[in-house]
Every structure is written in C-alpha cells, then in structure tokens.
Tab-separated table of C-alpha atoms in Angstrom:
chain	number	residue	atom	x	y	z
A	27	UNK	CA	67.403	-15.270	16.551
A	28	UNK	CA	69.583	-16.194	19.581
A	29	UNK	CA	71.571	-13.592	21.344
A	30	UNK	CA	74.552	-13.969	19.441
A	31	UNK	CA	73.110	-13.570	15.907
A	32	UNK	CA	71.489	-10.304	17.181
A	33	UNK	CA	74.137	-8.357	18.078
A	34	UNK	CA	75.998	-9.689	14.574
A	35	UNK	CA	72.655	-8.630	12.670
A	36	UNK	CA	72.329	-5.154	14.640
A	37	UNK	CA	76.223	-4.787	14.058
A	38	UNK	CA	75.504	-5.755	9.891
A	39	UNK	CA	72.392	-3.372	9.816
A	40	UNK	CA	74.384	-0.189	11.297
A	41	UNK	CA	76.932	-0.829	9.137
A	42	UNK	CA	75.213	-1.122	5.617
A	43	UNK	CA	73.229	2.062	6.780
A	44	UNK	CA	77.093	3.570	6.481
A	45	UNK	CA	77.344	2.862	3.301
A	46	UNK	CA	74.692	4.086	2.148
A	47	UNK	CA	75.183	7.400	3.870
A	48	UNK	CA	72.309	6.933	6.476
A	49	UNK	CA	73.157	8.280	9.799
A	50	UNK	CA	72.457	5.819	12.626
A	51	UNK	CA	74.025	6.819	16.356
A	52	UNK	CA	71.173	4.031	17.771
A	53	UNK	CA	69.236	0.881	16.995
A	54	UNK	CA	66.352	-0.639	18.678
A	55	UNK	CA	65.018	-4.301	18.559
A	56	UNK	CA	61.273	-4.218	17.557
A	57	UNK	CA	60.939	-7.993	17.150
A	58	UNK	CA	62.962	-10.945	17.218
A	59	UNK	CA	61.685	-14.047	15.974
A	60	UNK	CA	62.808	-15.448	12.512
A	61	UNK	CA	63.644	-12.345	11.402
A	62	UNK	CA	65.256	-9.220	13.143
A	63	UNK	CA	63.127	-5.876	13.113
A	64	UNK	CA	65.097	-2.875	14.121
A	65	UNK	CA	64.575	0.773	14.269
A	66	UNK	CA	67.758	3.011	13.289
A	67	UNK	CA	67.453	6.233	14.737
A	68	UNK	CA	68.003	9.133	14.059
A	69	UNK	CA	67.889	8.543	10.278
A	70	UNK	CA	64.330	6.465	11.241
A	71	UNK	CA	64.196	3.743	9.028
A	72	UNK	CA	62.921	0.080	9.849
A	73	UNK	CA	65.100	-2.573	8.631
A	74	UNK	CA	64.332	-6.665	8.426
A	75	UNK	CA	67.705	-8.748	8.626
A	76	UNK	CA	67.452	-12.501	8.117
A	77	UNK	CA	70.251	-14.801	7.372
A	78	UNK	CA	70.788	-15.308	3.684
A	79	UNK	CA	68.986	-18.184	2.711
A	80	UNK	CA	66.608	-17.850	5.659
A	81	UNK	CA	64.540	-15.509	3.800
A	82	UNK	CA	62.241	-14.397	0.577
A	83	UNK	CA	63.360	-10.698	0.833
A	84	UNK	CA	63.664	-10.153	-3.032
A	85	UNK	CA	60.043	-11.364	-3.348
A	86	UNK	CA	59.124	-9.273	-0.839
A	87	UNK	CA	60.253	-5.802	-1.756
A	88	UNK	CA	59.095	-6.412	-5.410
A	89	UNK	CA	55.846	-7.332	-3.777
A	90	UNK	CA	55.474	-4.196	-2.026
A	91	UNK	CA	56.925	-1.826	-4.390
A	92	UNK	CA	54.003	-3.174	-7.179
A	93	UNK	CA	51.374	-3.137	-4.082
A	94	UNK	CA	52.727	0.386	-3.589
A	95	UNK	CA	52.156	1.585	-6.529
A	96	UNK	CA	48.494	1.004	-6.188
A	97	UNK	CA	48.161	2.675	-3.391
A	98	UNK	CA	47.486	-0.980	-1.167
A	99	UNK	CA	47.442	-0.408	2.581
A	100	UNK	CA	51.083	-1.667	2.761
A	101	UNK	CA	54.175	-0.684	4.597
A	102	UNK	CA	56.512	0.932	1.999
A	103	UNK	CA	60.400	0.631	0.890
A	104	UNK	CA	62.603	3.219	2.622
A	105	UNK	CA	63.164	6.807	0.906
A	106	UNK	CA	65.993	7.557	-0.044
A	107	UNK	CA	67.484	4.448	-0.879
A	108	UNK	CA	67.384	2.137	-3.650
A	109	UNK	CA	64.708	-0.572	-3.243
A	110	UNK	CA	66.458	-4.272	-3.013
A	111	UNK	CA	67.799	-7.037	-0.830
A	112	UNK	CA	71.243	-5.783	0.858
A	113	UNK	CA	73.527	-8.299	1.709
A	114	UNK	CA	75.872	-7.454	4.760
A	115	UNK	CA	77.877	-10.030	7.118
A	116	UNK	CA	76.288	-12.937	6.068
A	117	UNK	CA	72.587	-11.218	6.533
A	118	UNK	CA	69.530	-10.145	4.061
A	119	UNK	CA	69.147	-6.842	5.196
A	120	UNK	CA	65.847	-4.951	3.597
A	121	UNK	CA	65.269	-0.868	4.604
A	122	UNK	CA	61.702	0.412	5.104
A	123	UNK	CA	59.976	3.492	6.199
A	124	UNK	CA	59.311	3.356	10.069
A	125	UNK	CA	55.612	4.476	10.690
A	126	UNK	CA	54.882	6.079	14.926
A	127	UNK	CA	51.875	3.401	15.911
A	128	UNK	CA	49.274	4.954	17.325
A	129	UNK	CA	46.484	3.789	19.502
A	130	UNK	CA	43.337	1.722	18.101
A	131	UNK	CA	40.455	3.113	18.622
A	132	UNK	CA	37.144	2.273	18.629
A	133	UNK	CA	36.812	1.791	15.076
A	134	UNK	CA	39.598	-0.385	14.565
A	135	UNK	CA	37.931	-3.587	13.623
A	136	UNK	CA	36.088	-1.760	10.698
A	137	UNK	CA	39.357	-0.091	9.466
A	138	UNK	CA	41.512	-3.549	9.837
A	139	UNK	CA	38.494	-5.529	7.571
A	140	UNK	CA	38.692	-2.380	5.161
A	141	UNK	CA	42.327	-2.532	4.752
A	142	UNK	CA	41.999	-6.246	4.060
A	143	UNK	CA	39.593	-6.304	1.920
A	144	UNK	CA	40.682	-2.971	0.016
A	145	UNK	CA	44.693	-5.342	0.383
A	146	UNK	CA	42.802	-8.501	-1.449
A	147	UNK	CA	41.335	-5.976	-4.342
A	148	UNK	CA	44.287	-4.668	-5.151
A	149	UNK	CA	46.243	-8.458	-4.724
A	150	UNK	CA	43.911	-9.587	-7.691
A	151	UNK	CA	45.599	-7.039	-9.783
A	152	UNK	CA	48.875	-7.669	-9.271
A	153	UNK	CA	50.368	-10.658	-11.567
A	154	UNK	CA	52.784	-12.580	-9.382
A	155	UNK	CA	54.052	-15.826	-8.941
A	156	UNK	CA	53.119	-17.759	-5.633
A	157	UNK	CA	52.827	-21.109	-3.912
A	158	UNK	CA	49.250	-22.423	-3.286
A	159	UNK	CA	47.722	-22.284	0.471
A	160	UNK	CA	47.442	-26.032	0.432
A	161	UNK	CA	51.186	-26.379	-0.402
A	162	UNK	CA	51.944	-24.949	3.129
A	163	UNK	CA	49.613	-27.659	4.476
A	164	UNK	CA	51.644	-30.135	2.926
A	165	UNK	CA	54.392	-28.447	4.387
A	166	UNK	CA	53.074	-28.735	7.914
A	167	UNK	CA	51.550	-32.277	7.120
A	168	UNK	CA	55.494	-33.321	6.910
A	169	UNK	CA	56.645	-31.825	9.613
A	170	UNK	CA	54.154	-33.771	11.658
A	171	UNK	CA	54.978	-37.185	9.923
A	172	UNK	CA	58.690	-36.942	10.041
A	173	UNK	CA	59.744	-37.558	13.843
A	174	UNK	CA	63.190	-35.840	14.066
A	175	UNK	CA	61.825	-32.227	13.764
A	176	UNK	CA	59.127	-32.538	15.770
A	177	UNK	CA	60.400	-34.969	18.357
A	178	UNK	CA	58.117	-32.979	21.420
A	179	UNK	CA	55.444	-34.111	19.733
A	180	UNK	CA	53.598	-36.919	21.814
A	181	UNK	CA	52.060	-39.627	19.237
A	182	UNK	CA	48.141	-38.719	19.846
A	183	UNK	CA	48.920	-35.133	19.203
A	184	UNK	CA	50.488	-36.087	16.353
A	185	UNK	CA	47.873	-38.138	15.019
A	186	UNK	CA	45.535	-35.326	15.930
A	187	UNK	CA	47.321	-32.739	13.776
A	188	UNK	CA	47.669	-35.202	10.967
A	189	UNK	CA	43.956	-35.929	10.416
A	190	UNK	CA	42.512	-32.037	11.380
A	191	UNK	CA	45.457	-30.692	8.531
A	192	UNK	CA	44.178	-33.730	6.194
A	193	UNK	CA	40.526	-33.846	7.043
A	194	UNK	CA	40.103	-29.671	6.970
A	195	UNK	CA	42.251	-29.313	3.622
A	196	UNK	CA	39.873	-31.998	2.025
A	197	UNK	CA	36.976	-29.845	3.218
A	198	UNK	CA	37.818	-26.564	1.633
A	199	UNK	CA	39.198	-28.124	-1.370
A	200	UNK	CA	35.733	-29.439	-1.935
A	201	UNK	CA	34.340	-26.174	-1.374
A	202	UNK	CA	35.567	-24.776	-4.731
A	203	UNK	CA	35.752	-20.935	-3.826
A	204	UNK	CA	37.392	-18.420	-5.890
A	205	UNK	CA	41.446	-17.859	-5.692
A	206	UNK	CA	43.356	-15.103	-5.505
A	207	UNK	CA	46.858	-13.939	-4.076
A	208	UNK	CA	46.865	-13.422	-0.427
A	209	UNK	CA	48.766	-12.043	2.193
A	210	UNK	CA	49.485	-15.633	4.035
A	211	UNK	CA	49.263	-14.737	7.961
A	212	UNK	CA	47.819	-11.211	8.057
A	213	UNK	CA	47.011	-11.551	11.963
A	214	UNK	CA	47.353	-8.546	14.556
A	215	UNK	CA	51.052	-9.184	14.685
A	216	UNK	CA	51.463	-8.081	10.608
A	217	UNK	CA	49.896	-4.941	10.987
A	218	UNK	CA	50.342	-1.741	11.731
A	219	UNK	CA	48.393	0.718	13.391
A	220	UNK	CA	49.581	4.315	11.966
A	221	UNK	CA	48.505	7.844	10.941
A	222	UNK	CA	47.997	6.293	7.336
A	223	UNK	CA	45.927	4.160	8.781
A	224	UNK	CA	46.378	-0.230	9.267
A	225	UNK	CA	49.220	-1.332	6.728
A	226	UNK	CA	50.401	-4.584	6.104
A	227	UNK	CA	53.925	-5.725	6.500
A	228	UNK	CA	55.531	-8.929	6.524
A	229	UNK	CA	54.681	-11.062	2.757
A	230	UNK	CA	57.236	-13.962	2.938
A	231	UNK	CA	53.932	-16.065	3.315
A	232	UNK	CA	52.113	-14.920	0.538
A	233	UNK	CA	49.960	-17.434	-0.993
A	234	UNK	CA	46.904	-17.850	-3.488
A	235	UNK	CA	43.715	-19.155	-2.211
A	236	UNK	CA	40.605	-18.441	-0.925
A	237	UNK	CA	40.165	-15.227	0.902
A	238	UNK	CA	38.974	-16.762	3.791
A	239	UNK	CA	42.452	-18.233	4.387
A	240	UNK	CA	43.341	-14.717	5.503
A	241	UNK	CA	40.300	-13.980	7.311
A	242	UNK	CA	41.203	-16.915	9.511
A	243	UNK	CA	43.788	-15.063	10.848
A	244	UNK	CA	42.039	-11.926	12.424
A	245	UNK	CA	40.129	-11.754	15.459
A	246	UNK	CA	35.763	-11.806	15.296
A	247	UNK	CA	35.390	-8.903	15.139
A	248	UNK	CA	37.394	-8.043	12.137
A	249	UNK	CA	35.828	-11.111	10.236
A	250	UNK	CA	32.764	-10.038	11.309
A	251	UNK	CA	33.197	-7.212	9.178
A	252	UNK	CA	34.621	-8.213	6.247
A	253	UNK	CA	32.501	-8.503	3.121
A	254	UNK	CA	31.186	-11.774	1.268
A	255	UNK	CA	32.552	-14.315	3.502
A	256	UNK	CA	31.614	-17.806	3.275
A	257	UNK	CA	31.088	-18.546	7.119
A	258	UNK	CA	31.283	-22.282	6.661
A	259	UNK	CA	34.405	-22.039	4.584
A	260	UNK	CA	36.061	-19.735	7.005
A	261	UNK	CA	35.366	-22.662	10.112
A	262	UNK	CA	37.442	-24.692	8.273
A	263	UNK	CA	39.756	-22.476	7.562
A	264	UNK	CA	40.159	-21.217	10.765
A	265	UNK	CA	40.536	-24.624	11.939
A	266	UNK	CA	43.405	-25.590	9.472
A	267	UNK	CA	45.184	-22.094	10.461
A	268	UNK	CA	45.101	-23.470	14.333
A	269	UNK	CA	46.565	-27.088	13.146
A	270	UNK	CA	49.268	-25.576	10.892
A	271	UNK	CA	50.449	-23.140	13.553
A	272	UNK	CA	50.601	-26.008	16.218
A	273	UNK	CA	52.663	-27.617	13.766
A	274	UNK	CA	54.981	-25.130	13.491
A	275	UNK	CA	55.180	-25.016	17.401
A	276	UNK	CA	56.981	-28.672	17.576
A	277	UNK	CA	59.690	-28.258	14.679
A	278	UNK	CA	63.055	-27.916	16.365
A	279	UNK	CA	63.706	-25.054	14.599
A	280	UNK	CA	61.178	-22.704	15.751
A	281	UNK	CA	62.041	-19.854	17.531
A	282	UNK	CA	58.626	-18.758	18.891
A	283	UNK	CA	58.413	-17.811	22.445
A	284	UNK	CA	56.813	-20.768	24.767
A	285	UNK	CA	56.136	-22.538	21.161
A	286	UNK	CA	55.451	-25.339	23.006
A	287	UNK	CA	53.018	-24.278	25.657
A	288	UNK	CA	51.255	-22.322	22.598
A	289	UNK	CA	51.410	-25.670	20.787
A	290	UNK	CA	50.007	-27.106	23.559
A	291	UNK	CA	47.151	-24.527	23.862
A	292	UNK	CA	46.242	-24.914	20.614
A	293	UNK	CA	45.783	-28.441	20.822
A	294	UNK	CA	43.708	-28.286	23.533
A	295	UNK	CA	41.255	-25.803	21.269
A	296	UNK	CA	41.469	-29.443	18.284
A	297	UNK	CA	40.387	-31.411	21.408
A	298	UNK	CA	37.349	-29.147	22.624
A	299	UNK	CA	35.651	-28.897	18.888
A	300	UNK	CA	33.837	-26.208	17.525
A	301	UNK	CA	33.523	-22.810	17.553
A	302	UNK	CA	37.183	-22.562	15.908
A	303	UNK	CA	38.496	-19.670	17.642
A	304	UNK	CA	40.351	-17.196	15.394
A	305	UNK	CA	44.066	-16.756	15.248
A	306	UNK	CA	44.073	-13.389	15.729
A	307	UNK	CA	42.428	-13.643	18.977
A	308	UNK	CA	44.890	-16.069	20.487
A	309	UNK	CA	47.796	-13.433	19.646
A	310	UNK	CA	46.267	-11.064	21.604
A	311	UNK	CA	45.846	-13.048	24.786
C-alpha cells in the first residue's frame, strides 16, 4: 500500500480494536504489500487490512476456522472476538492470533514438508468452493497479452512468458494427476515459524490442483522431502510458478518491491533452461 493508505489502514485497525474493547496503545507494520499486516500491542493480536473489494477475507476466515477445526497447521482467528470480515474506513480488516517466530533450526525443511503435506491431508477433507490452478494461468496469460497493464514489458519477454505459461500448462494438463484444494503460494513468505510449530497463513490464493503446484513454491530442500511427488510434474510446475510470478511483476498495479528487477531475474532463469529453480529459493535470496 502507499504511504498514505497505511497510516489510514493503521488509523482503521486501532480504531475497530476500540470497539471491540481490545486495548491497543501501539501498532507495528509486519508487511506491506497488497495487504497490511500489523501487530497491535499490548492486546497482541495480528490483523490483515485490505481495501474492500481488494480482498477474499470472508473466504479466508471461513477457510481457516474449518482448517482449524481439524487441527491443520494453520494460523488461527483471534480469541476473543467474533470470527468475520470487519469493515472500518473503507478497509477489510480480519483479527488473528499473533504467534513469537522463533528461529529454524536444523530440522526445518522436514517440519515445513510435514506441515504441508499433513495441510494437503486435511485440505482433501474440507468441502469448499475454489477456482482451478489453471484459471490463474489464464489470469496471468492476459495480463501478458493485454499491453496497457503490462506496458514494461519488452515484446520478446512477452512472447517468452506467453509460450512458457501456454506450453507448461499444456504439459501438466496432460499429465492427469490427482486434484485437490491447495494452499495457492505456500512459499517461505506464508509461513510461520512458531512454538506450534510451521503454520500457514495467507489463503486468498487457494486453488485445486495438483499438489505439486504447491510444492513448486518451497525451496529443495523442502520438496525434497515431501512424500509421493511426481518429479517431472513438479519441473513443470515449478516452471509455470516462475512465468506466472514474472507476470505479475509487469502489471501496473503491483506493489512488489523492485517487481521489475525480480521480473527481470526471473526471466533470465526462462532464458537459461532447466533445472527450474524453486520459488521458495528465490524469496530467500
């Protein structure tokens, strides 16, 4: 969000948390990016604020309250409060429970492919309604075809992201794995690292698919470890997951640090060919 819209959505966060009787004397910006993260302290509770419209906050909570109740490594809804989409100054506020990180360790990579894989289990049990993974490729193919949102975007790169997104979706359609619901972009970045162990947060991209749509978004040595993977499957995906968030880099509406030096990076990775790096690695560099 720009400067301006965070101080209106710290301003709309403190003051729903008066309403509903929670005591906040400070707030901290976690992240800012499409959506707001902030920390009110001292009543300690994590709130998301996104301008209405911007967001799929109802979808979320319900997602994580039914996730929640089967004990899914997920961050959950705020105590104390009831469990919905808040609206306040023009902003989709959501409350959560704030978890201390604490430092990986050694065993990280193990834990992060158990709480995945132990996240998809309990996904396939849960009946909800989402958009296929390929409809998000169609949603990137457009972006790349229609020139006034990505108007950065030099011609070959643009051809370049057009066939990889058409020639990789084609690829793992033809493939014909198993679907299920997925998380949608559960990289580094959508996961936290607390007593409780990793839990997932952030589910406006959920998606069904295959599960190695997901495991193209965590670093080696997290696929590495998850179970049952189809290895030539997960290449592609891992590929389309690089063209989609290059994508992403050029529309004029994205937010994302240096998008277009990332973009730029990423193309470079299209250009030099296989081994498809994972997403998850490039967030940590």
């Amino acid at each position: 969000m720009k400067a301006e819209l965070v101080s209106r959505g710290m301003a709309a966060a403190t003051a729903l948390a008066a309403r509903l009787h929670l005591r906040v004397d400070d707030v901290l910006v976690i992240q800012n990016s499409n959506k707001l993260a902030l920390r009110l302290l001292p009543c300690d509770v994590f709130a998301r604020v996104a301008l209405i419209g911007e967001e799929v906050a109802a979808f979320e909570v319900d997602l994580a309250l039914r996730l929640a109740g089967t004990a899914s490594p997920v961050a959950a809804p705020a105590p104390g409060v009831e469990p919905r989409v808040y609206e306040s100054d023009g902003f989709a506020v959501t409350l959560w429970t704030y978890y201390e990180a604490v430092v990986p360790d050694q065993d990280w990579p193990d834990a992060y492919a158990d709480a995945l894989h132990r996240l998809h289990t309990r996904m396939r049990g849960v009946e909800i309604t989402t958009p296929h993974f390929l409809d998000r490729v169609g949603e990137a193919e457009r972006l790349v075809t229609r020139r006034t949102e990505t108007p950065a975007l030099a011609e070959a790169d643009r051809h370049l992201l057009l066939t990889t997104l058409q020639n990789a979706r084609e690829r793992i359609h033809g493939r014909g794995a198993a679907e299920q619901p997925l998380h949608g972009e559960p990289h580094p970045g959508n996961l936290l690292n607390t007593r409780n162990g990793p839990l997932f947060i952030d589910f406006e991209t959920c998606c069904r698919g295959p599960v190695e749509f997901d495991v193209a978004h965590v670093p080696e040595d997290v696929s590495a470890r998850y179970p049952g993977i189809d290895q030539v499957l997960l290449a592609e995906c891992r590929r389309l997951v690089l063209a989609m968030v290059a994508a992403w880099r050029w529309d004029v509406r994205d937010e994302f640090p240096n998008g277009h030096q990332h973009g730029r990076n990423i193309l470079t990775l299209l250009r030099q060919g296989p081994p498809w790096p994972a997403l998850g690695t490039l967030a940590t560099e």
